Tab-separated table of C-alpha atoms in Angstrom:
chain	number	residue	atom	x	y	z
A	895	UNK	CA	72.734	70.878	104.676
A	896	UNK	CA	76.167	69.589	104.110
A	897	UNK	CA	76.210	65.910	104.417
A	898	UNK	CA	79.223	64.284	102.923
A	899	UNK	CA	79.257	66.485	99.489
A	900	UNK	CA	78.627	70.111	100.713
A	901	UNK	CA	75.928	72.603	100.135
A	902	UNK	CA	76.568	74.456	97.207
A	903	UNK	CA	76.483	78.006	98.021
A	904	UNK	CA	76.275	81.318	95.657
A	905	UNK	CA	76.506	84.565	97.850
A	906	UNK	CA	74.865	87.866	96.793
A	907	UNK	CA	76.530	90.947	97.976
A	908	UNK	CA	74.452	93.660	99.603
A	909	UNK	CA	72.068	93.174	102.333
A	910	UNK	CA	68.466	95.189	103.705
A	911	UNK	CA	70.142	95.163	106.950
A	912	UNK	CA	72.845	97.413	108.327
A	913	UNK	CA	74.022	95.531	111.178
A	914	UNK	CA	76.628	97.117	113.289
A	915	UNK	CA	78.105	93.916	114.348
A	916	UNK	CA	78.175	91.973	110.815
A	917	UNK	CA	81.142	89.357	110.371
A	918	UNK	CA	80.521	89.590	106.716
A	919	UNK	CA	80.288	93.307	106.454
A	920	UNK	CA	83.215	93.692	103.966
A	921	UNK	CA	80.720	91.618	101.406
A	922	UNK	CA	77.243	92.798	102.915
A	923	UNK	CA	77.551	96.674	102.988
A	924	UNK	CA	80.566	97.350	100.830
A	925	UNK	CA	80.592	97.186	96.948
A	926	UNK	CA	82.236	92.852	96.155
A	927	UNK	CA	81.212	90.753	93.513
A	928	UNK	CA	79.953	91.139	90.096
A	929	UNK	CA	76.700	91.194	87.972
A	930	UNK	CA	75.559	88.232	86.882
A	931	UNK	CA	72.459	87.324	84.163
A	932	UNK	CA	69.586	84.759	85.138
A	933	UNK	CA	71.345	82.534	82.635
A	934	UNK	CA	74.869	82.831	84.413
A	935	UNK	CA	73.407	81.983	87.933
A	936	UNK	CA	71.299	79.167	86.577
A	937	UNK	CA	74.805	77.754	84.764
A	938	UNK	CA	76.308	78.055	88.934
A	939	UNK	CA	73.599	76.000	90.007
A	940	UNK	CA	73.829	73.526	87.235
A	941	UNK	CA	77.925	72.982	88.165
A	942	UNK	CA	77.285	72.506	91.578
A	943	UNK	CA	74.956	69.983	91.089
A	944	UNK	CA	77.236	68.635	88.966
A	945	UNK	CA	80.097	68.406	91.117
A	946	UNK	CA	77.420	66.669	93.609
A	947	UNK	CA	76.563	69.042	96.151
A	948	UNK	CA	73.171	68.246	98.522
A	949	UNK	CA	71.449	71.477	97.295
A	950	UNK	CA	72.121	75.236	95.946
A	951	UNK	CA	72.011	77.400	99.056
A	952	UNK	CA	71.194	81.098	98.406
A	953	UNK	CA	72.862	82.925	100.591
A	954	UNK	CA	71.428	86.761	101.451
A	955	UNK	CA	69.092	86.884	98.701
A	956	UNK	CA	66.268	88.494	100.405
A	957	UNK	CA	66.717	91.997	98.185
A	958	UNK	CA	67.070	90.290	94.501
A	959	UNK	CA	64.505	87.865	95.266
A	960	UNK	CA	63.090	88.335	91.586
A	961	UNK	CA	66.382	87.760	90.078
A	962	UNK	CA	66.396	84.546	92.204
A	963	UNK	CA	63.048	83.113	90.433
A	964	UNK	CA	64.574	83.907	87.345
A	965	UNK	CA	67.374	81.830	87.993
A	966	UNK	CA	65.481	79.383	89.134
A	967	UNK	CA	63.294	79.125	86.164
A	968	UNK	CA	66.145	78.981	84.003
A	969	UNK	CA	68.084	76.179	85.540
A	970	UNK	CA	65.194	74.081	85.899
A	971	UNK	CA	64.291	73.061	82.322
A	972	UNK	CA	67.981	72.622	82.111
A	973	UNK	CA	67.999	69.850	84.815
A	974	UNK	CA	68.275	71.507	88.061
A	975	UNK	CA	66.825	68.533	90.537
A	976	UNK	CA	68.059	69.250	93.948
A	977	UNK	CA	66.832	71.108	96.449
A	978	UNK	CA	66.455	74.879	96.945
A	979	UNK	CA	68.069	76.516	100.042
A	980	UNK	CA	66.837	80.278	101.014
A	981	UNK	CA	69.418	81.551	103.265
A	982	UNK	CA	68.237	85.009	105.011
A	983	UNK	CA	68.301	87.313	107.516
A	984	UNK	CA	64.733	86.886	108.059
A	985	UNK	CA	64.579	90.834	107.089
A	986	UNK	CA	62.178	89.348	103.911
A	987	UNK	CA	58.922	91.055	102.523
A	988	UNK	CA	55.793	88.909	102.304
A	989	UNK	CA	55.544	89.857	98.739
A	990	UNK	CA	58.818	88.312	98.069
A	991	UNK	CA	57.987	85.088	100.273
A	992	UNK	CA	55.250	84.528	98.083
A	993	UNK	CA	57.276	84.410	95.148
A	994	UNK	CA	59.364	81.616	96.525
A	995	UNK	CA	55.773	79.205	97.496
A	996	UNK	CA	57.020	76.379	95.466
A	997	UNK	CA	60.396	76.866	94.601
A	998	UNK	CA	61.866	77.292	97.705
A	999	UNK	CA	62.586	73.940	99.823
A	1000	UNK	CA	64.306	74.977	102.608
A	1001	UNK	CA	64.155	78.265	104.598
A	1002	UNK	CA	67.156	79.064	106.571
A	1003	UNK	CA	66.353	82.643	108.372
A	1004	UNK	CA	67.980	84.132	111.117
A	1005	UNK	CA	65.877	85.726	113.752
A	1006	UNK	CA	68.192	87.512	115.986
A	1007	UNK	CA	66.481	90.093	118.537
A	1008	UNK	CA	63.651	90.309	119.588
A	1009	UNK	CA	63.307	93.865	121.172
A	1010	UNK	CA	63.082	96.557	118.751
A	1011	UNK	CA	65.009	99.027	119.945
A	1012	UNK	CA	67.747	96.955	120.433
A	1013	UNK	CA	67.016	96.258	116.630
A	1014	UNK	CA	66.508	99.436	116.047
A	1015	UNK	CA	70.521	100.757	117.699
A	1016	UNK	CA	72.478	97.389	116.500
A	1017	UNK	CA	70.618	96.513	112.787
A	1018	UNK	CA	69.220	99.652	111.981
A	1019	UNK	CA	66.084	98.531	111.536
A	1020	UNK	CA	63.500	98.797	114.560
A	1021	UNK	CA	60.994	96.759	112.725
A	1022	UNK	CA	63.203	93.782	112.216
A	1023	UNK	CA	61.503	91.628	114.944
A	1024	UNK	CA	57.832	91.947	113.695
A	1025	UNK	CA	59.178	91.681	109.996
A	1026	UNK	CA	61.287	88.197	111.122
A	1027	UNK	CA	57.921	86.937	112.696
A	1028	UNK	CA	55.757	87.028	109.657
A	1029	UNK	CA	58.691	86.194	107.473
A	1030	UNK	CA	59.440	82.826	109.635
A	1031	UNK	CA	55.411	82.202	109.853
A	1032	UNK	CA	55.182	82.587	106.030
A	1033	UNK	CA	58.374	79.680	105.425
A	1034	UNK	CA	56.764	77.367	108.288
A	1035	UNK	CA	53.532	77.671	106.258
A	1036	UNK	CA	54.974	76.954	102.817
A	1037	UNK	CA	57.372	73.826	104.110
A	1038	UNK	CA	56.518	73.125	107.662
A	1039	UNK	CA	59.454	71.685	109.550
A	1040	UNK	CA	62.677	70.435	108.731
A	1041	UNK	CA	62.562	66.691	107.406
A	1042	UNK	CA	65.649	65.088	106.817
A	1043	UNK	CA	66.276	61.984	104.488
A	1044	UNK	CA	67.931	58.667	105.826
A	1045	UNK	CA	70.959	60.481	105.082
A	1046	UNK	CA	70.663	63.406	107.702
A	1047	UNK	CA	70.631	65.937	104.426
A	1048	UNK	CA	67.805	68.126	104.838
A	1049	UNK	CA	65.079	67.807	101.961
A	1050	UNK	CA	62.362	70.424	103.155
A	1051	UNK	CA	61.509	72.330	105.569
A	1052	UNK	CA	62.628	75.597	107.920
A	1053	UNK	CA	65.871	75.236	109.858
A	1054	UNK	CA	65.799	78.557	112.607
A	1055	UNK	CA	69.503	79.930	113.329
A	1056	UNK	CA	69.867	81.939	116.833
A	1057	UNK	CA	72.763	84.117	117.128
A	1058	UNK	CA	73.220	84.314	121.035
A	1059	UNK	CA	74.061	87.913	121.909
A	1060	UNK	CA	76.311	88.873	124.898
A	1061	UNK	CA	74.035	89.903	127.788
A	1062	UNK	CA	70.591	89.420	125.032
A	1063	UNK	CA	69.162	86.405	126.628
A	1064	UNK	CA	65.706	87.684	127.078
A	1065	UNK	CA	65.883	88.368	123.533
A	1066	UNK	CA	66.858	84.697	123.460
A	1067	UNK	CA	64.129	83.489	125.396
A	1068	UNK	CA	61.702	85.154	124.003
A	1069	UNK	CA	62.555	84.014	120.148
A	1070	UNK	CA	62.161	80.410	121.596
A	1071	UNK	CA	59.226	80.875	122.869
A	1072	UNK	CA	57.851	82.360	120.031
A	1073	UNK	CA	58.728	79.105	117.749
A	1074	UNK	CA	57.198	76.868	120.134
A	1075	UNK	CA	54.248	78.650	120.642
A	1076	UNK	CA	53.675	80.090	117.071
A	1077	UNK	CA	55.467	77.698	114.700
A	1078	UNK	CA	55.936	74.298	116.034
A	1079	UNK	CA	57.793	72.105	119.252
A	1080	UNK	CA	59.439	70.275	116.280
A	1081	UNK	CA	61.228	73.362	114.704
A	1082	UNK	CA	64.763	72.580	114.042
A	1083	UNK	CA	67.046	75.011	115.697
A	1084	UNK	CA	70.443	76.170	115.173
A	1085	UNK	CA	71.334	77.814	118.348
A	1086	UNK	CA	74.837	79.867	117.905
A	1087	UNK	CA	78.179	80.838	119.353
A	1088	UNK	CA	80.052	82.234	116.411
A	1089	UNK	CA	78.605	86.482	117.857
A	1090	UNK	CA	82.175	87.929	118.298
A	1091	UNK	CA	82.914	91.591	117.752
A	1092	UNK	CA	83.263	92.836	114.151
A	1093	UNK	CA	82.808	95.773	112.441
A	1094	UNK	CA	81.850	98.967	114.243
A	1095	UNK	CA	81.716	97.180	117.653
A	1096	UNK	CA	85.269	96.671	118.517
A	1097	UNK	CA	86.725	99.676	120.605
A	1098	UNK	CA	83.418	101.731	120.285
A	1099	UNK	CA	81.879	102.938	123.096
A	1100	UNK	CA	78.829	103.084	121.683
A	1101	UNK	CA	78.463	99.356	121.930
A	1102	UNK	CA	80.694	97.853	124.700
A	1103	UNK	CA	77.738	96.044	126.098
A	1104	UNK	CA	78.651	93.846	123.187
A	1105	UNK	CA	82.064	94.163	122.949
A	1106	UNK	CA	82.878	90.639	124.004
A	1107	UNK	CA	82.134	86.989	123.242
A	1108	UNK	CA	78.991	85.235	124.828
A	1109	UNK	CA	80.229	82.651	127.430
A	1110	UNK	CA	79.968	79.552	128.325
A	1111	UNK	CA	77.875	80.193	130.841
A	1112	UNK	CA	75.146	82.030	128.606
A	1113	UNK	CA	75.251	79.932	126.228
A	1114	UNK	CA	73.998	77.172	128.661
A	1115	UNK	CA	71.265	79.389	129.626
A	1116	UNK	CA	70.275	80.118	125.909
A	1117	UNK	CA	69.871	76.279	125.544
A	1118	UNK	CA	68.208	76.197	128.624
A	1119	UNK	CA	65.831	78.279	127.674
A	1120	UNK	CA	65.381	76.494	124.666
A	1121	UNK	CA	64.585	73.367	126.248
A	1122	UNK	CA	62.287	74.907	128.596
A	1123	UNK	CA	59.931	76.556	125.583
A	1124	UNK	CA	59.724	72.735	124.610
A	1125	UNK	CA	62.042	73.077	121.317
A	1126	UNK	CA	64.291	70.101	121.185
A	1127	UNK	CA	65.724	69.772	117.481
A	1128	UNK	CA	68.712	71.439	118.002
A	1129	UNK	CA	71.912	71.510	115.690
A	1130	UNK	CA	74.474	70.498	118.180
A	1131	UNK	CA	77.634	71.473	116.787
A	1132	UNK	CA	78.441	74.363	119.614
A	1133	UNK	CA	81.708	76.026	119.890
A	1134	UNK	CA	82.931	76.889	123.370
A	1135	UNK	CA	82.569	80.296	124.070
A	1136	UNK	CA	85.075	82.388	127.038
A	1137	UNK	CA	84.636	80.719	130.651
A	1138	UNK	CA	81.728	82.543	132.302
C-alpha cells in the first residue's frame, strides 16, 4: 500500500470493538478527533491525492460506514481517481459491506481469534469470529485477491492481517486454514509481530497469559502453519519478536 509515495491515511476515532489489548486505545475507545462534513473528508482525500499518495486508506471506518459513501461520492465528481482502501477490524455488518460493492478497492481486515470465548474475554465481543468470516467472505467476493501493479502498489483486492497472539496459535492455525479453504491459496497475508501489551493487559492478572510478546519461536510456528494450509503470499516484513 505504500510504495514510494505513501498511503494516504484518514483515521476515524471510535471503534465496535472493545479490545482489552488495543495499541491504539487512547484514539479507539476514548473521545480524539473532531467532526468532520462529507465535504471536509472528500477535500482530505482530494489533498492526498494531490500530494501523490498510492490510495486513501480508511482506517477503522467500519461504524460510519455511511458517512464514508458520502465522502466518497463527494470527492469523486471532484476528481478523486485512486484507489479506495477499507481498513477494519473485520468487526463489519453485511449491510454495511454492501454499501462499499463498488467503491471499495481494497479490503484490509483483521481477523484476529478465532475461538469465541477468547473473543468474547479479550474483544468483548464473542461473536467476532463468525462476524470476521462473513465479513472477509463478503470483501473476497466483491475484489477477489490482492493484485498488485508492476509497481508492487496494490490496485484491488483483499490483503488479510494476522495479529499473532502469545500462546493463540491454534487460533492462528485455524484462521489460515480458513482462508485457504474458504477464500483462496492466493490470499495475500500479512502475518504480524507488532501484539505487545497495552492497555488493560499490562500488570493485570486477569490477562497474564498475554502479558508478554510472542517469540521468535511462535512466530515461526504461525508461519509454519501458514505454509502448511497452502497460503504463500505473505507480507514479509517481520519484526523479531523475544528469543523463544
Amino acid at each position: 500500500l505504500r510504495g514510494t509515495r505513501g498511503s494516504g491515511t484518514i483515521f476515524f476515532a471510535f471503534c465496535n470493538l472493545r479490545c482489552v489489548f488495543c495499541q491504539n486505545w487512547d484514539i479507539s475507545q476514548a473521545p480524539s478527533g473532531g467532526e468532520a462534513s462529507a465535504d471536509e473528508i472528500a477535500d482530505l482525500m482530494l489533498q492526498l491525492q494531490e500530494a501523490g499518495c498510492h490510495n486513501i486508506n480508511f482506517v477503522t471506518p467500519e461504524h460510519v460506514a455511511p458517512q464514508v459513501v458520502e465522502a466518497i461520492a463527494a470527492a469523486v465528481p471532484r476528481g478523486l481517481r485512486i484507489p479506495i482502501v477499507y481498513n477494519t477490524s473485520g468487526y463489519d455488518s453485511l449491510a454495511s459491506l454492501r454499501l462499499m460493492d463498488g467503491l471499495v478497492d481494497i479490503y484490509m481486515p483483521d481477523f484476529k481469534l478465532w475461538d469465541p470465548a477468547a473473543a468474547r474475554r479479550l474483544m468483548r465481543a464473542e461473536d467476532y469470529p463468525a462476524v470476521a468470516r462473513a465479513a472477509i467472505a463478503e470483501m473476497h467476493r466483491q475484489v477477489g485477491v490482492l493484485r498488485v501493479g508492476r509497481d508492487g502498489v496494490a490496485r484491488r483486492g483483499v490483503l488479510v492481517r494476522h495479529l499473532v497472539m502469545p500462546g493463540r496459535l491454534d487460533d492462528s492455525a485455524k484462521i489460515f486454514g480458513w482462508l485457504a479453504e474458504e477464500l483462496s491459496l492466493d490470499t495475500y497475508l500479512n502475518v504480524m509481530a507488532q501484539y505487545r501489551p497495552q492497555h488493560r493487559v499490562p500488570g493485570n492478572p486477569r490477562y497474564h497469559d498475554i502479558d508478554r510478546r510472542p517469540t521468535s519461536a511462535e512466530m515461526a510456528v504461525a508461519y509454519q502453519s501458514a505454509r502448511q494450509a497452502g497460503l504463500w503470499r505473505f507480507d514479509d516484513r517481520r519484526p523479531c519478536g523475544p528469543p523463544a
